[in-house]
Short mmCIF file of C-alpha atoms in Angstrom, two decimals:
data_model
loop_
_atom_site.label_atom_id
_atom_site.label_comp_id
_atom_site.label_asym_id
_atom_site.label_seq_id
_atom_site.Cartn_x
_atom_site.Cartn_y
_atom_site.Cartn_z
CA MET W 1 -21.57 -24.66 41.31
CA ASN W 2 -22.55 -23.37 37.79
CA ASP W 3 -24.41 -25.14 35.66
CA GLY W 4 -24.15 -23.67 33.16
CA PRO W 5 -26.25 -20.62 29.97
CA ALA W 6 -29.46 -20.90 31.59
CA ASN W 7 -30.93 -22.56 28.81
CA GLY W 8 -29.92 -25.83 30.40
CA GLY W 9 -26.35 -26.09 29.69
CA LYS W 10 -26.65 -25.28 26.16
CA THR W 11 -24.55 -23.25 23.88
CA PRO W 12 -26.04 -21.31 21.75
CA LYS W 13 -25.25 -21.67 18.88
CA LYS W 14 -23.20 -18.76 17.22
CA GLU W 15 -25.43 -16.16 14.99
CA ARG W 16 -24.55 -15.83 11.40
CA MET W 17 -24.33 -12.54 9.49
CA ARG W 18 -27.46 -11.70 7.86
CA PHE W 19 -27.11 -9.44 4.82
CA VAL W 20 -31.09 -7.69 3.98
CA SER W 21 -32.12 -8.93 1.63
CA ALA W 22 -34.43 -8.87 -1.74
CA GLU W 23 -36.71 -10.23 -0.86
CA GLN W 24 -37.02 -8.35 2.66
CA VAL W 25 -37.34 -4.96 0.39
CA ALA W 26 -39.81 -6.73 -2.08
CA GLN W 27 -42.20 -7.15 0.43
CA LEU W 28 -41.58 -3.61 2.07
CA ALA W 29 -42.08 -2.11 -1.30
CA GLY W 30 -45.08 -4.62 -2.14
CA VAL W 31 -43.55 -5.39 -5.10
CA SER W 32 -42.23 -8.61 -6.05
CA ARG W 33 -38.76 -10.06 -6.71
CA SER W 34 -37.69 -9.16 -9.90
CA ALA W 35 -39.05 -6.52 -9.49
CA VAL W 36 -36.53 -5.38 -6.93
CA SER W 37 -34.18 -7.58 -9.86
CA ARG W 38 -35.18 -5.09 -12.22
CA SER W 39 -34.49 -1.55 -10.66
CA PHE W 40 -31.69 -1.91 -9.79
CA THR W 41 -30.44 -3.30 -13.16
CA PRO W 42 -29.43 -0.50 -15.57
CA GLY W 43 -31.51 -0.35 -18.11
CA ALA W 44 -33.90 -2.95 -17.39
CA SER W 45 -37.23 -1.75 -18.46
CA VAL W 46 -39.21 -0.46 -14.72
CA ALA W 47 -42.21 1.35 -13.93
CA PRO W 48 -40.61 4.86 -12.55
CA ALA W 49 -43.25 4.49 -9.49
CA THR W 50 -42.54 1.16 -8.67
CA ARG W 51 -39.11 1.81 -8.74
CA GLU W 52 -39.08 4.75 -6.83
CA LYS W 53 -40.87 2.27 -4.51
CA VAL W 54 -38.06 0.50 -4.59
CA LEU W 55 -35.54 2.16 -4.00
CA ARG W 56 -37.44 3.86 -0.83
CA ALA W 57 -37.70 0.88 0.50
CA ALA W 58 -34.25 -0.63 0.36
CA ASP W 59 -32.82 2.91 1.76
CA GLU W 60 -34.95 2.66 4.46
CA LEU W 61 -33.26 -1.32 5.11
CA GLY W 62 -30.31 -0.35 4.14
CA TYR W 63 -29.70 -2.89 1.05
CA HIS W 64 -27.89 -3.18 -1.35
CA VAL W 65 -26.95 -5.20 -4.58
CA ASN W 66 -25.22 -8.21 -3.63
CA ASP W 67 -22.55 -8.53 -6.64
CA LEU W 68 -20.42 -11.28 -5.61
CA ALA W 69 -23.54 -13.46 -5.67
CA ARG W 70 -24.05 -11.11 -9.64
CA GLY W 71 -21.03 -11.78 -11.00
CA VAL W 72 -21.16 -15.79 -10.46
CA LEU W 73 -24.81 -15.64 -12.75
CA ALA W 74 -22.32 -13.93 -15.74
CA ASN W 75 -19.05 -16.57 -14.90
CA GLN W 76 -17.13 -13.04 -13.85
CA SER W 77 -16.52 -9.86 -11.61
CA ARG W 78 -15.30 -7.19 -11.32
CA LEU W 79 -12.35 -8.21 -9.00
CA VAL W 80 -9.00 -6.86 -9.77
CA GLY W 81 -5.66 -8.59 -8.30
CA ILE W 82 -2.53 -6.37 -7.51
CA VAL W 83 0.08 -8.49 -6.66
CA ALA W 84 2.92 -7.54 -5.00
CA THR W 85 6.75 -8.18 -2.54
CA ARG W 86 6.39 -6.32 0.25
CA PRO W 87 3.65 -4.23 -0.68
CA GLU W 88 3.93 -1.62 2.30
CA VAL W 89 7.84 -0.55 1.11
CA GLY W 90 8.49 2.43 -0.23
CA PHE W 91 7.29 3.51 -3.63
CA ARG W 92 5.65 0.46 -4.00
CA ALA W 93 3.31 1.13 -0.77
CA HIS W 94 2.05 4.04 -2.53
CA LEU W 95 1.71 2.63 -6.32
CA ALA W 96 -0.20 0.13 -4.58
CA ALA W 97 -2.59 2.42 -3.30
CA ALA W 98 -2.88 4.52 -5.98
CA LEU W 99 -3.52 1.34 -8.28
CA ALA W 100 -6.40 0.76 -5.49
CA LYS W 101 -7.85 4.30 -5.58
CA ALA W 102 -7.96 4.20 -9.95
CA LEU W 103 -9.69 0.45 -9.96
CA ILE W 104 -12.69 1.77 -7.32
CA ARG W 105 -12.82 4.14 -9.18
CA ARG W 106 -13.73 2.05 -12.83
CA GLY W 107 -16.21 0.18 -11.16
CA SER W 108 -13.32 -2.57 -9.89
CA ILE W 109 -12.69 -4.67 -6.68
CA PRO W 110 -8.54 -4.43 -6.01
CA ILE W 111 -7.71 -7.99 -4.15
CA LEU W 112 -3.61 -7.02 -2.60
CA ILE W 113 -2.03 -10.56 -3.16
CA ASN W 114 1.48 -10.52 -0.37
CA THR W 115 3.06 -12.27 -1.61
CA GLY W 116 7.57 -13.77 -2.93
CA GLN W 117 8.98 -13.55 -5.93
CA THR W 118 8.79 -16.82 -6.63
CA GLU W 119 6.91 -19.80 -9.27
CA ASP W 120 5.38 -21.66 -6.59
CA GLU W 121 3.85 -18.65 -4.49
CA LEU W 122 3.55 -16.72 -7.90
CA LEU W 123 1.19 -19.43 -8.84
CA ALA W 124 -0.10 -19.34 -5.24
CA ALA W 125 -2.04 -15.92 -5.91
CA GLN W 126 -2.93 -16.48 -9.68
CA LYS W 127 -5.01 -19.31 -8.62
CA MET W 128 -7.03 -17.35 -6.13
CA LEU W 129 -7.79 -15.24 -8.45
CA ILE W 130 -8.87 -17.17 -11.12
CA GLY W 131 -10.95 -18.90 -8.79
CA HIS W 132 -12.21 -15.76 -8.30
CA ARG W 133 -13.72 -14.68 -11.08
CA ALA W 134 -10.89 -12.56 -10.92
CA GLU W 135 -11.63 -9.85 -14.01
CA ALA W 136 -7.43 -8.71 -14.65
CA ILE W 137 -4.38 -8.86 -12.98
CA ILE W 138 -1.15 -6.65 -12.53
CA ILE W 139 1.30 -7.61 -11.46
CA LEU W 140 4.33 -4.99 -9.18
CA SER W 141 7.45 -6.44 -8.95
CA GLY W 142 8.68 -10.09 -9.15
CA SER W 143 8.88 -12.57 -12.58
CA PRO W 144 6.07 -13.86 -14.04
CA PRO W 145 6.58 -17.80 -14.97
CA ALA W 146 6.08 -18.66 -18.25
CA SER W 147 3.41 -21.38 -16.12
CA PHE W 148 2.39 -18.36 -14.78
CA LEU W 149 1.40 -16.29 -18.49
CA GLU W 150 -0.26 -19.41 -19.18
CA LEU W 151 -2.65 -20.01 -17.22
CA ALA W 152 -3.66 -16.97 -17.23
CA GLN W 153 -3.93 -16.59 -21.03
CA ARG W 154 -5.99 -20.46 -21.57
CA ASN W 155 -8.32 -18.32 -18.75
CA GLY W 156 -8.55 -14.78 -20.74
CA GLN W 157 -6.96 -13.17 -17.68
CA PRO W 158 -5.55 -9.95 -18.64
CA LEU W 159 -1.86 -9.47 -17.08
CA VAL W 160 -0.65 -6.16 -16.46
CA VAL W 161 3.43 -6.27 -15.15
CA ILE W 162 4.41 -2.49 -14.00
CA GLY W 163 7.85 -2.05 -13.27
CA ARG W 164 9.47 -4.89 -15.81
CA SER W 165 9.40 -6.09 -19.21
CA GLU W 166 7.73 -9.26 -20.75
CA PRO W 167 7.20 -10.65 -24.01
CA ASP W 168 3.81 -10.97 -25.16
CA VAL W 169 2.10 -8.41 -21.63
CA ASP W 170 1.38 -5.62 -21.27
CA HIS W 171 3.43 -3.50 -19.53
CA VAL W 172 4.49 -0.10 -17.30
CA ARG W 173 8.00 1.06 -16.54
CA ALA W 174 10.16 3.84 -15.48
CA GLY W 175 12.29 5.35 -17.50
CA ASN W 176 14.92 4.35 -15.54
CA SER W 177 18.44 4.57 -17.84
CA GLU W 178 17.62 8.12 -18.53
CA ALA W 179 16.83 9.54 -15.36
CA SER W 180 20.26 7.35 -14.72
CA ARG W 181 22.33 8.68 -17.02
CA ARG W 182 21.00 12.54 -16.48
CA ALA W 183 21.81 12.09 -12.94
CA ALA W 184 25.91 10.95 -14.01
CA THR W 185 25.97 14.31 -16.09
CA ALA W 186 24.29 16.39 -13.58
CA PHE W 187 27.51 15.34 -10.80
CA TYR W 188 29.68 15.30 -13.90
CA GLU W 189 29.25 19.05 -15.10
CA SER W 190 29.12 20.15 -11.03
CA GLY W 191 32.32 19.12 -11.11
CA ARG W 192 31.69 15.92 -8.89
CA ARG W 193 34.46 12.96 -10.23
CA ARG W 194 34.62 10.57 -7.88
CA LEU W 195 30.93 8.87 -8.39
CA ALA W 196 29.33 6.20 -6.52
CA VAL W 197 25.75 4.07 -6.70
CA ILE W 198 24.18 2.34 -4.87
CA GLY W 199 21.94 -0.89 -5.58
CA SER W 200 21.07 -3.91 -4.65
CA ASN W 201 21.20 -7.84 -4.41
CA SER W 202 17.79 -7.99 -4.41
CA GLY W 203 18.36 -7.99 -8.32
CA THR W 204 15.58 -6.10 -9.29
CA PRO W 205 15.06 -5.12 -13.48
CA ALA W 206 14.53 -1.59 -12.25
CA ILE W 207 17.13 -1.25 -9.97
CA VAL W 208 19.97 -3.45 -11.88
CA GLU W 209 18.26 -0.94 -15.78
CA ARG W 210 19.28 2.25 -13.07
CA GLU W 211 22.77 0.87 -11.67
CA THR W 212 23.78 -0.08 -15.42
CA ALA W 213 23.08 2.93 -16.77
CA PHE W 214 24.74 5.52 -13.84
CA LEU W 215 27.50 3.47 -14.29
CA SER W 216 28.41 3.05 -18.34
CA ALA W 217 27.07 7.52 -18.72
CA ALA W 218 29.92 7.84 -15.32
CA GLU W 219 32.76 5.74 -16.98
CA SER W 220 31.88 7.33 -20.49
CA LEU W 221 32.37 10.35 -19.74
CA GLY W 222 35.36 10.20 -17.66
CA ALA W 223 34.96 9.92 -14.42
CA SER W 224 35.83 7.53 -11.99
CA VAL W 225 32.60 4.94 -10.19
CA VAL W 226 32.23 2.91 -7.01
CA VAL W 227 29.40 0.11 -7.37
CA VAL W 228 28.18 -0.32 -3.40
CA ARG W 229 25.65 -3.23 -2.93
CA GLY W 230 22.60 -3.79 0.10
CA ASP W 231 21.09 -7.34 0.18
CA ASP W 232 17.32 -5.61 -0.97
CA SER W 233 15.70 -2.22 -1.47
CA ASP W 234 15.54 -0.82 1.83
CA TYR W 235 16.57 1.84 4.29
CA GLU W 236 18.59 -0.93 5.65
CA SER W 237 20.44 -2.29 2.95
CA GLY W 238 21.51 1.86 3.34
CA VAL W 239 23.10 2.03 6.38
CA VAL W 240 24.74 -1.12 5.13
CA ALA W 241 25.66 0.02 1.60
CA GLY W 242 27.12 3.15 3.58
CA ARG W 243 29.44 2.62 6.13
CA ALA W 244 31.21 0.05 3.13
CA LEU W 245 30.97 2.95 0.77
CA LEU W 246 31.99 5.74 3.45
CA SER W 247 35.41 3.40 4.62
CA GLU W 248 36.84 3.22 1.43
CA LYS W 249 39.90 5.38 1.51
CA ILE W 250 39.24 6.93 -1.79
CA LYS W 251 36.32 9.73 -1.08
CA THR W 252 33.45 9.92 -2.70
CA ASP W 253 31.84 13.28 -3.31
CA ALA W 254 28.82 12.67 -4.92
CA VAL W 255 26.38 9.54 -5.25
CA PHE W 256 23.59 7.90 -7.17
CA CYS W 257 21.25 5.96 -5.06
CA ALA W 258 18.83 3.50 -6.39
CA ASN W 259 15.69 5.11 -4.54
CA ASP W 260 14.93 7.16 -1.81
CA LEU W 261 15.18 4.47 0.64
CA ILE W 262 18.44 3.53 0.29
CA ALA W 263 19.07 7.31 0.05
CA PHE W 264 18.20 7.79 3.90
CA GLY W 265 20.29 5.61 5.15
CA LEU W 266 23.38 6.62 3.34
CA MET W 267 23.00 10.28 4.60
CA ASP W 268 22.20 8.84 8.01
CA VAL W 269 25.46 7.38 8.08
CA ALA W 270 26.81 10.20 6.62
CA ARG W 271 26.23 12.74 8.11
CA GLN W 272 26.05 10.82 11.95
CA GLU W 273 29.31 8.06 11.37
CA ALA W 274 31.10 9.90 9.33
CA ARG W 275 30.40 13.80 10.40
CA LEU W 276 30.04 14.62 6.49
CA ARG W 277 27.79 17.11 5.50
CA ILE W 278 25.21 16.32 2.65
CA ALA W 279 25.49 17.93 -0.81
CA GLU W 280 28.91 19.55 0.44
CA ASP W 281 31.01 16.64 1.10
CA VAL W 282 29.13 14.40 -0.43
CA ALA W 283 25.96 14.72 -2.88
CA VAL W 284 23.66 12.70 -2.86
CA ILE W 285 20.67 11.61 -5.68
CA GLY W 286 17.62 9.33 -4.89
CA PHE W 287 14.57 8.10 -6.89
CA ASP W 288 10.87 7.23 -6.51
CA ASP W 289 10.37 10.48 -4.35
CA VAL W 290 8.65 9.18 -2.01
CA PRO W 291 7.17 11.98 0.63
CA GLU W 292 9.43 10.80 3.00
CA SER W 293 12.79 12.81 0.55
CA ALA W 294 10.61 15.98 0.96
CA TRP W 295 10.87 16.13 5.25
CA LEU W 296 13.58 18.25 6.54
CA SER W 297 15.47 15.78 8.14
CA TYR W 298 16.52 14.62 4.22
CA GLN W 299 15.73 17.58 1.36
CA LEU W 300 16.62 15.13 -1.10
CA THR W 301 17.28 15.75 -4.77
CA THR W 302 15.74 12.95 -6.23
CA PHE W 303 14.13 12.13 -9.57
CA ARG W 304 9.78 11.31 -9.49
CA GLN W 305 8.11 8.32 -10.18
CA ASP W 306 4.92 9.58 -10.35
CA PRO W 307 1.78 6.74 -8.55
CA LEU W 308 -1.19 8.21 -9.98
CA THR W 309 0.49 8.01 -13.55
CA MET W 310 1.42 4.75 -13.82
CA ALA W 311 -1.46 3.76 -11.73
CA GLN W 312 -4.32 4.76 -14.56
CA ARG W 313 -1.40 3.57 -17.36
CA ALA W 314 -1.40 0.59 -15.52
CA VAL W 315 -5.64 0.37 -15.99
CA ALA W 316 -5.71 2.11 -19.23
CA LEU W 317 -3.89 -1.44 -20.53
CA MET W 318 -6.06 -2.63 -18.75
CA GLU W 319 -8.48 -1.81 -20.17
CA ARG W 320 -8.03 -2.73 -23.36
CA ARG W 321 -7.32 -5.84 -23.01
CA LEU W 322 -10.09 -6.60 -21.74
CA GLU W 323 -12.26 -4.78 -24.36
CA ASN W 324 -10.18 -6.31 -27.26
CA PRO W 325 -8.39 -10.30 -25.87
CA ASN W 326 -6.27 -9.94 -29.12
CA ALA W 327 -4.69 -6.66 -29.45
CA PRO W 328 -0.80 -7.04 -29.32
CA PRO W 329 0.95 -6.48 -25.94
CA ALA W 330 1.48 -2.60 -25.03
CA TYR W 331 4.07 -0.94 -23.66
CA GLU W 332 3.90 2.92 -21.57
CA ARG W 333 7.38 4.47 -20.18
CA VAL W 334 7.04 7.45 -18.14
CA ILE W 335 10.10 9.48 -17.84
CA PRO W 336 10.79 10.54 -14.46
CA GLU W 337 11.53 14.46 -12.64
CA LEU W 338 13.94 15.69 -11.95
CA VAL W 339 12.93 17.13 -8.18
CA ILE W 340 16.13 19.46 -6.57
CA ARG W 341 16.32 19.73 -3.31
CA GLN W 342 18.94 20.75 -1.09
CA SER W 343 20.88 16.76 -1.32
CA PHE W 344 22.01 18.20 -4.80
CA ARG W 345 21.36 22.28 -6.38
CA PRO W 346 23.43 21.37 -10.31
#
């Protein structure tokens, strides 16, 4: 019969994680607790010999300063919230990674909030970040409601939006309309007249802007244009939209896709189901230049959004707002570069 643990049948209490404390460092170094604190505070007064003893003891014990506690005492933190819907998908994943890298480089702590686009979801994310005294919020997607902006302003919390414009909010946007008009012109000048654009019913500002600008430019040139939309802006939607487009009686000889994931779905349908040759039978231009665009399976001609550039611009706007909370809103527009590969060569 098993009587349980050797301590009389009682389940041993789980040991709580214990980090090395400043007091332990002080004891090992033979100095006061305040000397340890001053040794790790930039600009604080401490004798060089004392600092050397403290640093040696800290290294031996594996001690690190409790930045969270310091932030609480100062009523602020180095946390920066990155709010995104489906941050693992397409260009958004690379932008989130670039933002995290840029924030870490400046000494901030990025916190990724994977949320939806409804007001309740966004406000819940914001309240979490305010509760943790995040110094700023960067939104990659979604439309922040007025209450979201008001809550940020009341708490003095800077807000930067990427991919859309909002009144009285700092934002970074790609040159969607410029790129889309260039795509239509490039198709037309290469002799393509039966054009199509594949957008998305997701209705995000960037997708809508690309679709609208391409359609307007193509029609002004005198080309015929078919508009097809998938439910979302992902690969599966590209497959569905591609099937719908290629089943039309009017044969399309060039397609502008609102992003690369849509383009990949279209290209696979064109080759594997419609038995069309990419570029010869139907030319394709995408948008984003995610790494898969250069894969041998796709070799997609596309407009490049540089995630590092956009991240740096967003962080610069955030720092500007932190330094001058009352400055007028700043807007950054990054014009994408056309990267030419095999799916269409002007």
